[in-house]
Tab-separated table of C-alpha atoms in Angstrom:
chain	number	residue	atom	x	y	z
A	17	ILE	CA	-26.548	146.055	91.476
A	18	THR	CA	-27.575	142.756	92.440
A	19	GLY	CA	-24.096	142.435	93.678
A	20	THR	CA	-23.008	139.842	91.568
A	21	ASN	CA	-19.649	141.222	90.976
A	22	THR	CA	-19.108	141.300	94.595
A	23	SER	CA	-19.672	137.659	94.441
A	24	PHE	CA	-17.343	136.831	91.400
A	25	GLN	CA	-15.050	138.595	93.228
A	26	GLN	CA	-15.116	136.326	96.398
A	27	ILE	CA	-15.010	133.253	93.844
A	28	THR	CA	-11.743	134.534	92.082
A	29	ALA	CA	-9.868	135.318	95.830
A	30	GLU	CA	-11.297	132.305	96.989
A	31	VAL	CA	-9.580	130.156	94.162
A	32	LEU	CA	-6.103	132.221	94.093
A	33	ASN	CA	-6.165	132.640	98.237
A	34	VAL	CA	-5.827	137.005	97.686
A	35	ASP	CA	-7.676	139.437	99.900
A	36	LEU	CA	-11.049	140.711	98.123
A	37	ASP	CA	-9.181	143.849	97.251
A	38	ALA	CA	-6.607	142.676	95.067
A	39	VAL	CA	-9.343	141.452	92.496
A	40	SER	CA	-11.192	143.778	90.555
A	41	VAL	CA	-14.469	143.010	87.990
A	42	THR	CA	-14.722	144.876	84.753
A	43	THR	CA	-18.129	145.308	83.472
A	44	GLY	CA	-17.704	144.837	79.440
A	45	ASP	CA	-19.746	145.213	76.750
A	46	THR	CA	-21.939	142.869	74.743
A	47	ARG	CA	-19.806	143.663	71.625
A	48	THR	CA	-16.636	143.010	72.713
A	49	ALA	CA	-17.411	140.487	76.111
A	50	PRO	CA	-17.706	136.479	76.055
A	51	PHE	CA	-20.827	135.111	75.455
A	52	ALA	CA	-22.711	134.595	78.672
A	53	GLY	CA	-26.455	134.300	77.548
A	54	MET	CA	-29.076	137.006	79.067
A	55	SER	CA	-29.057	138.556	82.987
A	56	ALA	CA	-32.496	136.990	83.714
A	57	GLY	CA	-34.098	134.323	86.054
A	58	SER	CA	-32.304	134.650	88.970
A	59	LYS	CA	-29.135	133.254	87.638
A	60	THR	CA	-26.207	135.065	86.818
A	61	THR	CA	-24.479	134.044	90.379
A	62	TYR	CA	-25.949	130.315	89.293
A	63	THR	CA	-23.756	130.293	85.780
A	64	VAL	CA	-21.618	132.718	85.389
A	65	GLY	CA	-20.162	131.897	89.026
A	66	ARG	CA	-19.390	128.499	87.617
A	67	ALA	CA	-17.497	129.920	84.648
A	68	VAL	CA	-15.659	132.394	86.888
A	69	ILE	CA	-14.057	129.228	89.177
A	70	LEU	CA	-12.889	127.834	85.940
A	71	ALA	CA	-11.413	131.055	84.228
A	72	ALA	CA	-9.666	131.451	88.084
A	73	GLU	CA	-8.252	127.829	88.361
A	74	ASP	CA	-7.236	128.133	84.736
A	75	ALA	CA	-5.121	131.458	85.954
A	76	LYS	CA	-4.221	129.718	89.098
A	77	ARG	CA	-2.338	126.350	86.883
A	78	GLN	CA	-0.619	128.888	84.509
A	79	MET	CA	0.801	131.087	87.349
A	80	LEU	CA	2.119	127.552	89.100
A	81	ASP	CA	3.783	126.020	86.137
A	82	ILE	CA	5.434	129.749	85.431
A	83	ALA	CA	6.428	129.584	89.270
A	84	SER	CA	7.727	125.861	89.265
A	85	GLN	CA	10.081	126.265	86.558
A	86	ARG	CA	11.579	129.416	88.095
A	87	LEU	CA	11.044	127.591	91.936
A	88	GLU	CA	12.529	124.506	90.179
A	89	ALA	CA	9.573	122.040	92.358
A	90	THR	CA	6.566	120.605	90.508
A	91	PRO	CA	3.028	122.458	90.738
A	92	GLU	CA	2.230	120.076	93.444
A	93	GLU	CA	4.850	121.093	95.838
A	94	LEU	CA	3.735	124.997	95.261
A	95	GLU	CA	1.056	126.792	97.544
A	96	MET	CA	-0.405	130.377	96.727
A	97	ALA	CA	-0.635	132.584	99.896
A	98	ASP	CA	-0.489	136.393	100.433
A	99	GLY	CA	0.157	137.315	96.397
A	100	GLU	CA	2.965	135.026	96.364
A	101	VAL	CA	3.751	131.194	95.119
A	102	ARG	CA	5.817	129.461	97.528
A	103	VAL	CA	7.270	126.167	97.904
A	104	ILE	CA	5.511	124.248	100.666
A	105	GLY	CA	7.153	123.970	104.014
A	106	ALA	CA	9.866	126.301	102.634
A	107	PRO	CA	8.311	129.745	102.373
A	108	GLU	CA	11.575	131.732	101.927
A	109	ARG	CA	11.416	129.766	98.031
A	110	MET	CA	8.689	131.980	96.634
A	111	VAL	CA	7.948	134.587	93.601
A	112	THR	CA	5.379	137.250	93.760
A	113	PHE	CA	2.202	137.422	91.878
A	114	LYS	CA	3.261	141.028	90.667
A	115	ARG	CA	6.785	138.904	89.176
A	116	ILE	CA	4.950	136.473	87.448
A	117	GLY	CA	2.965	139.459	85.884
A	118	ARG	CA	5.862	141.298	84.849
A	119	TRP	CA	7.801	138.025	83.352
A	120	SER	CA	4.024	137.213	81.268
A	121	THR	CA	3.425	140.576	80.280
A	122	ASN	CA	7.113	142.953	80.103
A	123	PHE	CA	8.677	143.486	76.630
A	124	GLY	CA	10.262	140.505	75.429
A	125	ALA	CA	8.574	138.344	78.122
A	126	PRO	CA	9.935	134.886	78.415
A	127	TYR	CA	6.058	133.654	79.296
A	128	PRO	CA	2.933	134.015	77.551
A	129	ALA	CA	0.553	136.368	79.289
A	130	ILE	CA	-1.638	134.408	81.670
A	131	VAL	CA	-5.462	134.865	80.732
A	132	GLY	CA	-7.585	132.316	82.207
A	133	ARG	CA	-10.804	131.145	80.521
A	134	GLY	CA	-13.918	129.667	81.368
A	135	ALA	CA	-16.934	128.439	80.067
A	136	ILE	CA	-19.901	126.267	81.146
A	137	THR	CA	-23.217	124.946	79.711
A	138	ALA	CA	-26.149	125.406	82.148
A	139	ARG	CA	-28.495	122.249	81.631
A	140	LYS	CA	-29.313	121.351	84.993
A	141	ALA	CA	-32.012	124.368	87.327
A	142	ALA	CA	-31.152	125.187	90.580
A	143	PRO	CA	-34.630	125.912	92.192
A	144	GLY	CA	-34.817	128.572	94.986
A	145	PHE	CA	-37.151	127.459	97.918
A	146	THR	CA	-38.784	129.645	99.991
A	147	ALA	CA	-41.247	129.665	103.322
A	148	GLN	CA	-42.772	132.799	104.252
A	149	ALA	CA	-44.742	134.470	106.913
A	150	ALA	CA	-46.791	137.774	107.410
A	151	GLU	CA	-48.248	139.690	110.474
A	152	VAL	CA	-51.345	141.870	109.460
A	153	GLU	CA	-53.750	144.168	110.948
A	154	VAL	CA	-56.863	144.833	109.506
A	155	ASP	CA	-59.465	147.464	110.077
A	156	PRO	CA	-62.852	146.566	110.183
A	157	ASP	CA	-64.528	149.094	109.451
A	158	THR	CA	-62.606	150.192	106.248
A	159	GLY	CA	-60.816	147.268	105.522
A	160	GLU	CA	-57.126	148.648	105.289
A	161	VAL	CA	-54.443	146.063	105.507
A	162	THR	CA	-51.571	147.120	107.555
A	163	VAL	CA	-48.265	144.694	107.917
A	164	LEU	CA	-46.903	144.193	110.914
A	165	GLY	CA	-44.218	142.026	110.531
A	166	PHE	CA	-42.805	139.680	107.383
A	167	ALA	CA	-40.295	136.865	107.650
A	168	VAL	CA	-38.775	134.845	105.031
A	169	ALA	CA	-36.940	131.678	105.005
A	170	GLN	CA	-35.122	130.568	101.765
A	171	ASP	CA	-32.819	127.801	100.799
A	172	ALA	CA	-29.575	129.922	98.883
A	173	GLY	CA	-27.813	126.631	98.205
A	174	PHE	CA	-24.512	128.304	99.527
A	175	ALA	CA	-24.783	132.056	100.276
A	176	ILE	CA	-21.384	133.247	98.603
A	177	ASN	CA	-22.324	136.871	99.976
A	178	PRO	CA	-25.060	136.785	102.628
A	179	LEU	CA	-25.276	140.082	102.972
A	180	SER	CA	-26.226	140.267	99.294
A	181	VAL	CA	-28.006	137.338	99.336
A	182	GLU	CA	-30.147	138.722	102.357
A	183	GLY	CA	-30.850	142.233	100.376
A	184	GLN	CA	-32.250	140.173	97.535
A	185	ILE	CA	-34.373	137.822	99.576
A	186	GLN	CA	-36.217	141.156	101.286
A	187	GLY	CA	-36.343	143.011	98.244
A	188	GLY	CA	-38.390	140.339	96.484
A	189	ALA	CA	-40.633	140.038	99.032
A	190	SER	CA	-41.085	143.970	99.529
A	191	GLN	CA	-42.019	143.467	95.718
A	192	GLY	CA	-44.079	140.424	97.094
A	193	ILE	CA	-45.803	142.399	99.550
A	194	GLY	CA	-46.357	144.950	96.748
A	195	LEU	CA	-48.315	142.683	94.473
A	196	ALA	CA	-50.480	141.814	97.492
A	197	LEU	CA	-51.575	144.833	98.685
A	198	SER	CA	-51.552	147.640	96.412
A	199	GLU	CA	-50.397	146.697	92.537
A	200	GLU	CA	-52.960	146.803	90.255
A	201	MET	CA	-53.260	148.049	86.696
A	202	ILE	CA	-56.480	149.923	86.280
A	203	PHE	CA	-58.395	150.063	83.098
A	204	ASP	CA	-61.612	151.556	81.894
A	205	ALA	CA	-64.641	150.372	80.061
A	206	GLN	CA	-62.748	151.280	77.152
A	207	GLY	CA	-59.498	149.101	78.195
A	208	ARG	CA	-57.231	152.683	78.931
A	209	LEU	CA	-55.306	152.086	81.585
A	210	LEU	CA	-55.992	154.542	84.389
A	211	ASN	CA	-52.805	154.279	86.287
A	212	PRO	CA	-49.783	154.017	84.049
A	213	ASN	CA	-47.338	156.267	86.115
A	214	LEU	CA	-45.916	155.768	88.950
A	215	LEU	CA	-47.691	158.372	90.700
A	216	ASP	CA	-50.920	156.622	90.170
A	217	TYR	CA	-49.879	152.818	90.505
A	218	ARG	CA	-48.313	152.152	94.185
A	219	LEU	CA	-45.409	150.548	94.465
A	220	PRO	CA	-44.400	150.316	98.027
A	221	THR	CA	-42.239	152.033	99.885
A	222	THR	CA	-40.044	151.820	102.668
A	223	ARG	CA	-43.129	153.643	104.976
A	224	ASP	CA	-45.105	150.596	103.907
A	225	LEU	CA	-42.998	148.181	104.678
A	226	PRO	CA	-42.489	146.127	108.168
A	227	PRO	CA	-39.127	145.096	109.067
A	228	ILE	CA	-38.926	142.194	106.996
A	229	GLU	CA	-36.479	139.069	108.541
A	230	ALA	CA	-34.580	137.531	105.987
A	231	ILE	CA	-33.213	133.586	107.345
A	232	ILE	CA	-30.975	131.713	105.023
A	233	VAL	CA	-31.411	128.402	104.757
A	234	GLU	CA	-28.173	126.781	102.978
A	235	VAL	CA	-28.493	123.494	101.254
A	236	PRO	CA	-26.122	123.078	98.634
A	237	SER	CA	-26.703	122.530	95.031
A	238	GLU	CA	-25.098	119.883	93.119
A	239	GLU	CA	-24.568	122.289	89.929
A	240	GLY	CA	-23.770	126.205	91.467
A	241	PRO	CA	-20.980	127.302	92.168
A	242	TYR	CA	-19.875	125.930	95.878
A	243	GLY	CA	-23.680	124.832	95.850
A	244	ALA	CA	-25.071	128.146	95.308
A	245	ARG	CA	-28.738	128.556	93.983
A	246	ILE	CA	-31.160	131.344	92.681
A	247	VAL	CA	-32.361	133.751	94.877
A	248	GLY	CA	-33.379	137.004	93.685
A	249	GLU	CA	-36.807	135.781	92.682
A	250	PRO	CA	-38.494	132.995	94.604
A	251	SER	CA	-38.953	135.365	97.533
A	252	ILE	CA	-40.970	137.456	95.272
A	253	VAL	CA	-43.728	134.618	94.111
A	254	ALA	CA	-44.692	133.905	98.033
A	255	GLY	CA	-45.879	137.239	99.266
A	256	PRO	CA	-49.054	137.722	98.036
A	257	ALA	CA	-50.122	134.356	99.517
A	258	ALA	CA	-49.038	134.896	103.121
A	259	VAL	CA	-50.081	138.320	102.997
A	260	GLY	CA	-53.697	136.850	101.601
A	261	ASN	CA	-53.568	134.113	103.780
A	262	ALA	CA	-52.622	136.615	106.768
A	263	ILE	CA	-55.748	138.925	105.638
A	264	ALA	CA	-57.838	135.368	105.538
A	265	ALA	CA	-57.277	134.505	109.154
A	266	ALA	CA	-58.015	137.969	110.543
């Protein structure tokens, strides 16, 4: 639900120079899918995205090798566009992706099936950076706090999918506002949790949240796919401080 599959589609479509709807992403069971580490730490696009690039490039090399034999041209003389492999400068000399697929998967196919593979090591982190501002109104008689406005500027490295990056930033900021104002585990003198459910433990809803402006900053990382950094969690951390400082100023 974080939008990473769409990012993987975009990465593959970029490498193969095809439309997004020509790529599908299947989420496999962990018993059969390749090892990829856990989905945590805001690292899924940052790590798996790099493996997707390598796998797509591997598949591309295999496709160009087949096309070069059929078109009697070197792979360097070929280009991919619109679901076809063409000879540069002679677009009439081409084969379609579908035909290459049949040549490698039909009964008695003359070429092995095309399976792109990519594996990476993730030794280096690409930290996310965020700056946040909150505008609040405080009732001096009751102490009630109303957040009127909230803005987040965050370095995403490179926003592969700006819409999902913006959504991740806004979602994280919502959690930060909740941490600041309403989320608290309350215990009695015997150590029993008094608000163990979502009826008593107050998570912010859309009625509690102000408009959240997400400003995407792009300073590419050295390791991430196309320079992408982590996104999901940095936007959570600064929220309580921004709200707290706004209350102090009020």
